[in-house]
Coordinates of C-alpha atoms and ligand atoms in Angstrom, one line a residue:
M951 CA -48.7 -7.0 23.8
A952 CA -45.4 -8.4 22.5
R953 CA -43.0 -5.9 21.2
P954 CA -42.6 -5.9 17.4
V955 CA -39.5 -7.9 16.3
V956 CA -37.2 -6.1 13.8
G957 CA -34.1 -7.7 12.3
V958 CA -31.1 -5.4 11.8
L959 CA -28.9 -6.7 9.0
V960 CA -25.5 -4.9 9.2
M961 CA -23.4 -5.7 6.1
A962 CA -19.7 -5.3 5.7
Y963 CA -17.1 -6.1 3.1
G964 CA -15.5 -9.0 4.9
T965 CA -11.9 -10.1 5.0
P966 CA -10.1 -13.5 5.3
N967 CA -9.6 -14.7 8.9
R968 CA -6.6 -16.9 8.1
K969 CA -3.8 -16.8 5.5
E970 CA -5.2 -19.9 3.7
E971 CA -8.4 -17.9 3.1
I972 CA -6.8 -15.2 1.1
L973 CA -7.1 -17.1 -2.2
P974 CA -10.8 -18.0 -2.0
Y975 CA -11.5 -14.5 -0.7
Y976 CA -9.7 -12.9 -3.7
T977 CA -11.4 -15.3 -6.0
H978 CA -14.8 -14.3 -4.6
I979 CA -14.1 -10.6 -5.1
R980 CA -13.2 -11.4 -8.7
R981 CA -16.6 -13.1 -9.1
G982 CA -15.2 -16.6 -9.2
R983 CA -12.1 -16.0 -11.4
P984 CA -9.0 -17.1 -9.4
P985 CA -6.2 -14.5 -9.4
T986 CA -2.9 -15.3 -11.1
P987 CA -0.1 -16.6 -8.7
E988 CA 1.5 -13.1 -9.0
Q989 CA -1.6 -11.3 -8.1
L990 CA -2.2 -13.6 -5.1
Q991 CA 1.4 -13.1 -3.9
E992 CA 1.1 -9.4 -4.2
L993 CA -2.1 -9.4 -2.1
I994 CA -0.5 -11.7 0.5
E995 CA 2.4 -9.3 0.7
R996 CA 0.1 -6.3 1.3
Y997 CA -1.6 -8.2 4.2
E998 CA 1.9 -9.0 5.6
A999 CA 2.8 -5.4 5.5
I1000 CA -0.1 -4.5 7.7
G1001 CA 0.7 -7.3 10.2
G1002 CA -0.5 -10.5 8.4
L1003 CA -4.2 -10.0 8.1
S1004 CA -6.8 -7.3 8.5
Q1005 CA -8.9 -6.8 11.6
L1006 CA -11.9 -5.7 9.5
N1007 CA -14.2 -8.6 10.5
Q1008 CA -13.7 -7.9 14.2
I1009 CA -14.2 -4.2 13.7
S1010 CA -17.4 -4.7 11.6
R1011 CA -18.8 -7.1 14.3
S1012 CA -18.1 -4.6 17.0
Q1013 CA -19.7 -1.7 15.0
A1014 CA -22.8 -3.8 14.4
E1015 CA -23.1 -4.6 18.2
S1016 CA -22.8 -0.9 19.0
V1017 CA -25.6 -0.1 16.5
L1018 CA -27.8 -2.7 18.3
R1019 CA -27.1 -1.1 21.7
A1020 CA -27.9 2.4 20.3
L1021 CA -31.2 1.1 18.9
Q1022 CA -32.1 -0.6 22.2
A1023 CA -31.4 2.6 24.1
M1024 CA -33.5 4.8 21.7
A1025 CA -36.4 2.5 21.0
P1026 CA -36.9 -0.1 23.7
D1027 CA -40.5 -0.6 22.4
V1028 CA -39.0 -2.7 19.6
D1029 CA -37.4 -6.2 20.0
W1030 CA -34.3 -5.5 17.8
R1031 CA -32.4 -8.6 16.5
L1032 CA -28.9 -8.1 15.2
Y1033 CA -27.6 -10.0 12.2
Q1034 CA -24.1 -9.2 10.8
A1035 CA -23.0 -10.5 7.4
N1036 CA -20.3 -9.9 4.9
K1037 CA -20.2 -9.5 1.1
H1038 CA -17.0 -11.4 0.4
W1039 CA -16.5 -13.6 3.4
E1040 CA -18.3 -15.5 6.2
P1041 CA -20.8 -15.0 7.6
W1042 CA -22.1 -14.7 4.0
I1043 CA -25.1 -12.4 3.3
P1044 CA -27.3 -15.1 1.7
D1045 CA -26.7 -17.5 4.6
V1046 CA -27.5 -14.9 7.2
V1047 CA -30.7 -13.8 5.3
A1048 CA -31.8 -17.4 5.3
R1049 CA -31.1 -17.7 9.0
M1050 CA -33.2 -14.5 9.7
A1051 CA -36.1 -16.2 7.9
E1052 CA -35.6 -19.5 9.9
D1053 CA -35.6 -17.4 13.1
G1054 CA -39.0 -16.1 12.1
I1055 CA -38.0 -12.5 11.4
Q1056 CA -40.6 -10.9 9.1
Q1057 CA -39.5 -7.3 9.2
A1058 CA -35.9 -6.2 8.8
V1059 CA -33.8 -3.2 7.9
G1060 CA -30.5 -3.6 6.0
I1061 CA -27.6 -1.2 6.1
V1062 CA -24.0 -1.3 4.7
L1063 CA -20.9 -0.2 6.6
A1064 CA -20.0 2.3 3.9
P1065 CA -21.7 5.7 3.8
Q1066 CA -22.1 6.4 0.1
G1067 CA -24.3 4.6 -2.3
S1068 CA -23.8 3.1 -5.7
K1069 CA -25.2 0.3 -7.8
M1070 CA -21.7 -1.2 -7.6
S1071 CA -21.2 -0.7 -3.8
S1072 CA -24.3 -0.7 -1.6
G1073 CA -26.4 -1.9 -4.5
A1074 CA -24.3 -5.0 -4.8
Y1075 CA -24.8 -5.9 -1.2
F1076 CA -28.6 -5.7 -1.6
E1077 CA -28.4 -7.8 -4.8
Q1078 CA -27.1 -10.6 -2.6
V1079 CA -29.9 -10.0 -0.2
D1080 CA -32.5 -10.1 -3.0
Q1081 CA -31.1 -13.4 -4.3
A1082 CA -31.4 -14.9 -0.9
L1083 CA -35.0 -13.5 -0.4
A1084 CA -36.0 -15.0 -3.8
R1085 CA -35.2 -18.5 -2.5
L1086 CA -37.2 -18.1 0.8
D1087 CA -40.6 -19.7 1.3
R1088 CA -41.3 -17.4 4.3
P1089 CA -42.3 -13.7 4.3
L1090 CA -39.3 -11.5 5.1
Q1091 CA -39.5 -7.8 4.3
V1092 CA -36.1 -6.0 4.2
E1093 CA -36.1 -2.2 4.1
R1094 CA -33.0 -0.9 2.3
I1095 CA -30.8 1.9 3.3
L1096 CA -28.7 2.5 0.2
S1097 CA -26.7 5.4 1.6
W1098 CA -26.4 7.4 4.8
H1099 CA -23.6 9.7 3.9
L1100 CA -25.2 12.9 5.3
E1101 CA -26.4 11.5 8.6
P1102 CA -25.7 14.4 11.0
E1103 CA -24.0 12.2 13.7
F1104 CA -21.8 10.8 11.1
I1105 CA -20.8 14.2 9.7
A1106 CA -20.2 15.5 13.2
A1107 CA -17.9 12.5 14.0
Q1108 CA -16.0 13.1 10.8
V1109 CA -15.6 16.8 11.6
E1110 CA -14.1 15.9 15.0
L1111 CA -11.6 13.5 13.3
M1112 CA -10.8 16.2 10.7
R1113 CA -10.1 18.8 13.4
E1114 CA -7.8 16.3 15.1
G1115 CA -6.0 15.7 11.8
L1116 CA -5.7 19.5 11.2
A1117 CA -4.1 19.9 14.6
R1118 CA -1.2 17.7 13.3
F1119 CA -0.2 20.6 11.0
P1120 CA 0.7 23.4 13.4
G1121 CA 2.6 25.2 10.6
G1122 CA -0.6 26.0 8.8
E1123 CA -3.6 24.5 7.0
P1124 CA -2.7 21.6 4.8
E1125 CA -4.4 20.7 1.5
V1126 CA -7.2 18.3 2.4
V1127 CA -8.0 15.4 0.1
F1128 CA -11.2 13.4 0.6
T1129 CA -11.2 9.9 -0.9
C1130 CA -13.3 6.9 -1.4
H1131 CA -12.8 3.6 -3.2
S1132 CA -12.6 3.9 -6.9
L1133 CA -15.2 2.1 -9.1
P1134 CA -15.3 1.4 -12.8
A1135 CA -15.9 4.7 -14.7
R1136 CA -18.9 3.1 -16.5
I1137 CA -21.1 3.8 -13.4
L1138 CA -21.2 7.4 -14.7
E1139 CA -23.2 6.3 -17.7
W1140 CA -26.0 5.1 -15.3
G1141 CA -26.1 8.5 -13.5
D1142 CA -24.9 6.7 -10.4
P1143 CA -24.9 8.8 -7.2
Y1144 CA -21.5 7.7 -6.0
P1145 CA -19.4 10.7 -7.1
E1146 CA -22.0 13.1 -5.8
H1147 CA -22.2 11.4 -2.4
L1148 CA -18.4 11.7 -2.1
R1149 CA -18.6 15.4 -2.9
E1150 CA -21.6 16.0 -0.5
M1151 CA -19.8 14.3 2.4
G1152 CA -16.6 16.1 1.8
E1153 CA -18.3 19.5 1.5
A1154 CA -20.3 19.0 4.8
I1155 CA -17.1 17.9 6.7
A1156 CA -15.0 20.8 5.3
R1157 CA -17.8 23.2 6.2
G1158 CA -18.0 21.8 9.8
A1159 CA -14.3 21.8 10.3
G1160 CA -13.6 25.2 8.6
V1161 CA -11.4 23.7 5.9
T1162 CA -11.0 26.1 3.0
R1163 CA -8.7 24.1 0.6
F1164 CA -10.1 20.7 -0.2
H1165 CA -10.0 18.2 -3.1
F1166 CA -11.6 14.9 -4.1
A1167 CA -9.9 11.8 -5.3
Y1168 CA -10.4 8.0 -5.6
Q1169 CA -8.2 5.3 -4.2
S1170 CA -7.5 1.6 -4.5
A1171 CA -8.7 1.2 -8.1
G1172 CA -9.0 -2.4 -9.2
R1173 CA -6.3 -4.0 -11.2
T1174 CA -8.3 -4.4 -14.4
P1175 CA -7.9 -2.9 -17.9
E1176 CA -11.1 -0.9 -17.9
P1177 CA -11.1 2.8 -16.9
W1178 CA -11.7 3.6 -13.2
L1179 CA -13.0 6.7 -11.6
G1180 CA -10.3 9.3 -11.0
P1181 CA -8.3 11.3 -10.2
D1182 CA -6.4 8.6 -8.3
V1183 CA -5.2 9.9 -5.0
R1184 CA -1.5 9.4 -5.9
D1185 CA -1.9 11.6 -9.0
K1186 CA -3.8 14.2 -6.9
V1187 CA -1.0 14.4 -4.3
A1188 CA 1.6 14.7 -7.2
E1189 CA -0.5 17.5 -8.7
L1190 CA -0.7 19.3 -5.4
A1191 CA 3.0 18.9 -4.9
A1192 CA 3.7 20.2 -8.4
A1193 CA 1.6 23.3 -7.5
G1194 CA 3.8 23.9 -4.4
A1195 CA 1.9 22.1 -1.6
R1196 CA 4.1 20.6 1.2
A1197 CA 1.4 19.4 3.5
V1198 CA -1.5 17.1 2.7
L1199 CA -4.2 15.6 5.0
V1200 CA -6.0 12.7 3.5
A1201 CA -9.5 11.7 4.8
A1202 CA -10.7 8.3 3.6
I1203 CA -14.3 9.2 4.2
G1204 CA -15.7 6.4 2.0
F1205 CA -14.6 3.9 4.6
V1206 CA -15.4 3.5 8.3
S1207 CA -12.8 1.1 9.5
D1208 CA -9.1 0.5 9.6
H1209 CA -8.5 -2.1 6.9
L1210 CA -6.1 -3.0 4.1
E1211 CA -7.1 -0.2 1.7
V1212 CA -6.4 2.4 4.4
L1213 CA -3.5 0.8 6.3
Y1214 CA -1.6 -0.2 3.1
D1215 CA -2.8 1.9 0.2
L1216 CA -2.7 5.1 2.2
D1217 CA -0.4 4.6 5.2
I1218 CA 2.3 2.8 3.4
E1219 CA 2.1 3.3 -0.4
L1220 CA 0.7 6.8 -0.5
K1221 CA 2.8 8.1 2.4
Q1222 CA 6.0 6.9 0.7
A1223 CA 5.0 8.4 -2.6
A1224 CA 4.3 11.7 -0.8
A1225 CA 7.7 11.6 1.0
E1226 CA 9.4 11.2 -2.3
L1227 CA 7.7 14.4 -3.5
G1228 CA 8.7 16.3 -0.4
V1229 CA 5.2 16.3 1.0
H1230 CA 4.3 15.8 4.6
L1231 CA 1.2 13.6 4.4
E1232 CA -1.1 12.5 7.3
R1233 CA -4.4 10.6 7.3
T1234 CA -7.4 11.3 9.5
R1235 CA -8.3 8.5 11.9
M1236 CA -11.0 6.1 10.8
L1237 CA -14.2 6.0 12.8
N1238 CA -14.0 2.4 13.9
D1239 CA -15.7 2.3 17.3
H1240 CA -16.6 6.1 17.4
P1241 CA -20.0 6.4 19.1
G1242 CA -21.1 8.9 16.5
L1243 CA -20.9 6.2 13.8
A1244 CA -23.1 3.8 15.8
Q1245 CA -25.5 6.6 16.5
A1246 CA -25.7 7.7 12.9
L1247 CA -26.4 4.1 11.7
A1248 CA -28.9 3.5 14.5
N1249 CA -30.8 6.8 13.5
A1250 CA -31.0 5.7 9.9
V1251 CA -32.2 2.2 10.9
L1252 CA -34.8 3.5 13.3
R1253 CA -36.2 5.9 10.7
A1254 CA -36.5 3.1 8.1
A1255 CA -38.0 0.7 10.7
R1256 CA -40.6 3.3 11.9
G1257 CA -41.5 3.9 8.2
A1258 CA -42.1 0.2 7.7
L1259 CA -43.9 -0.9 11.0
Ligands
LIG727 C1 -16.7 0.1 -3.7 C2 -15.7 -0.7 -2.9 C3 -15.4 -0.6 -1.6 C4 -16.0 0.4 -0.6 C5 -17.4 0.1 -0.1 C6 -17.4 -1.0 0.9 O1 -16.7 -1.0 1.9 O2 -18.2 -1.9 0.6 C7 -14.4 -1.6 -1.3 C8 -13.9 -1.8 0.0 C9 -12.9 -2.8 0.3 N1 -12.2 -3.5 -0.5 C10 -11.4 -4.4 0.2 C11 -10.5 -5.3 -0.4 C12 -10.3 -5.6 -1.7 N2 -11.0 -5.1 -2.8 C13 -10.5 -5.6 -4.0 C14 -11.0 -5.3 -5.3 C15 -12.1 -4.5 -5.6 N3 -12.9 -3.7 -4.7 C16 -13.9 -3.1 -5.4 C17 -14.9 -2.2 -4.8 C18 -14.9 -1.8 -3.4 N4 -14.1 -2.3 -2.4 C19 -13.8 -3.5 -6.7 C20 -14.8 -3.0 -7.8 C21 -12.7 -4.3 -6.9 C22 -12.2 -5.0 -8.1 C23 -12.8 -6.3 -8.3 C24 -12.2 -7.0 -9.6 O3 -11.0 -7.1 -9.7 O4 -13.0 -7.4 -10.4 C25 -9.5 -6.5 -3.7 C26 -8.7 -7.3 -4.7 C27 -7.3 -6.7 -4.9 C28 -7.3 -5.3 -5.4 O5 -7.9 -5.0 -6.4 O6 -6.9 -4.5 -4.6 C29 -9.3 -6.5 -2.2 C30 -8.3 -7.3 -1.4 C31 -11.7 -4.2 1.6 C32 -11.2 -5.1 2.7 C33 -9.7 -4.9 3.0 C34 -9.3 -5.8 4.1 O7 -9.2 -7.0 4.0 O8 -9.0 -5.2 5.2 C35 -12.6 -3.2 1.7 C36 -13.3 -2.6 2.9
LIG728 FE1 -12.6 -3.7 -2.6

């Protein structure tokens, strides 16, 4: 008998591949409203400060391929077919979902390369999936993994990176600050799980690594007038400095890759602000190609697929 075919849709944020693509990318993030020339220039300068562009698309692609290999190793009884797509740049999620249907995929599992869930983070990826599914004239069933923030292999990998980060403070335990991307504060009115997921991830990692002093903050809030989730990580570091802290270790656990929001917002902007406050600030490494990340994602996909087959 032929093995069952299961599509694996691995979705990432996306980033421009060339400088000329920064404007349409930014416009897409802003839901079709072009940025002002000043806003565009500011974003171009942030990309320039990290070497011109971000490697996020390459990293996401490679992470997705590792998930496929882990699935093939664990469950060779299934014919896994990998599809990688992005929310804000090509390959676009709706195009890739249409291609899955053209390829005859009928069962698929979708997962996002960000651990925590929110109507405005993972939910927004699946909204793009749903819009594409509604236009199809063929049956395609997509199982949704809206969050995977407590997958044991993921937590274990983060614990390892936390221990490595702590080792950079031989003089004593630093204050640890766990961050994820800020979202508009109105998500709280919906009882959105996002803040709870950040806390649960951080607590599990702190427990695993034996961290006793840890805090939570949000980073990279959008440049819009509405209120965003706080405290902002810059304010949190200033608060810790005012209370006498001289060593801070930031862990951007809401992300899994080296990209602009980490390499610029934390490594350049936050480090400089910390230095001005007399604080030695380090950041734990991102997972990128850590095998524990691929294994965690593959475990979540396999469970969802087994439930659906
Ligand atoms: C929840 C969330 C995640 C985490 C979950 C996930 O990973 O999905 C995330 C990740 C990322 N966000 C990224 C980039 C950007 N996000 C922006 C702006 C915004 N993000 C938002 C949300 C999120 N974003 C929101 C609500 C806005 C404001 C929109 C508006 O203004 O209406 C802007 C515009 C300028 C600015 O505001 O900074 C940029 C350039 C990159 C890629 C960087 C690279 O190229 O390496 C990554 C991984
Ligand atoms: Fe973003």
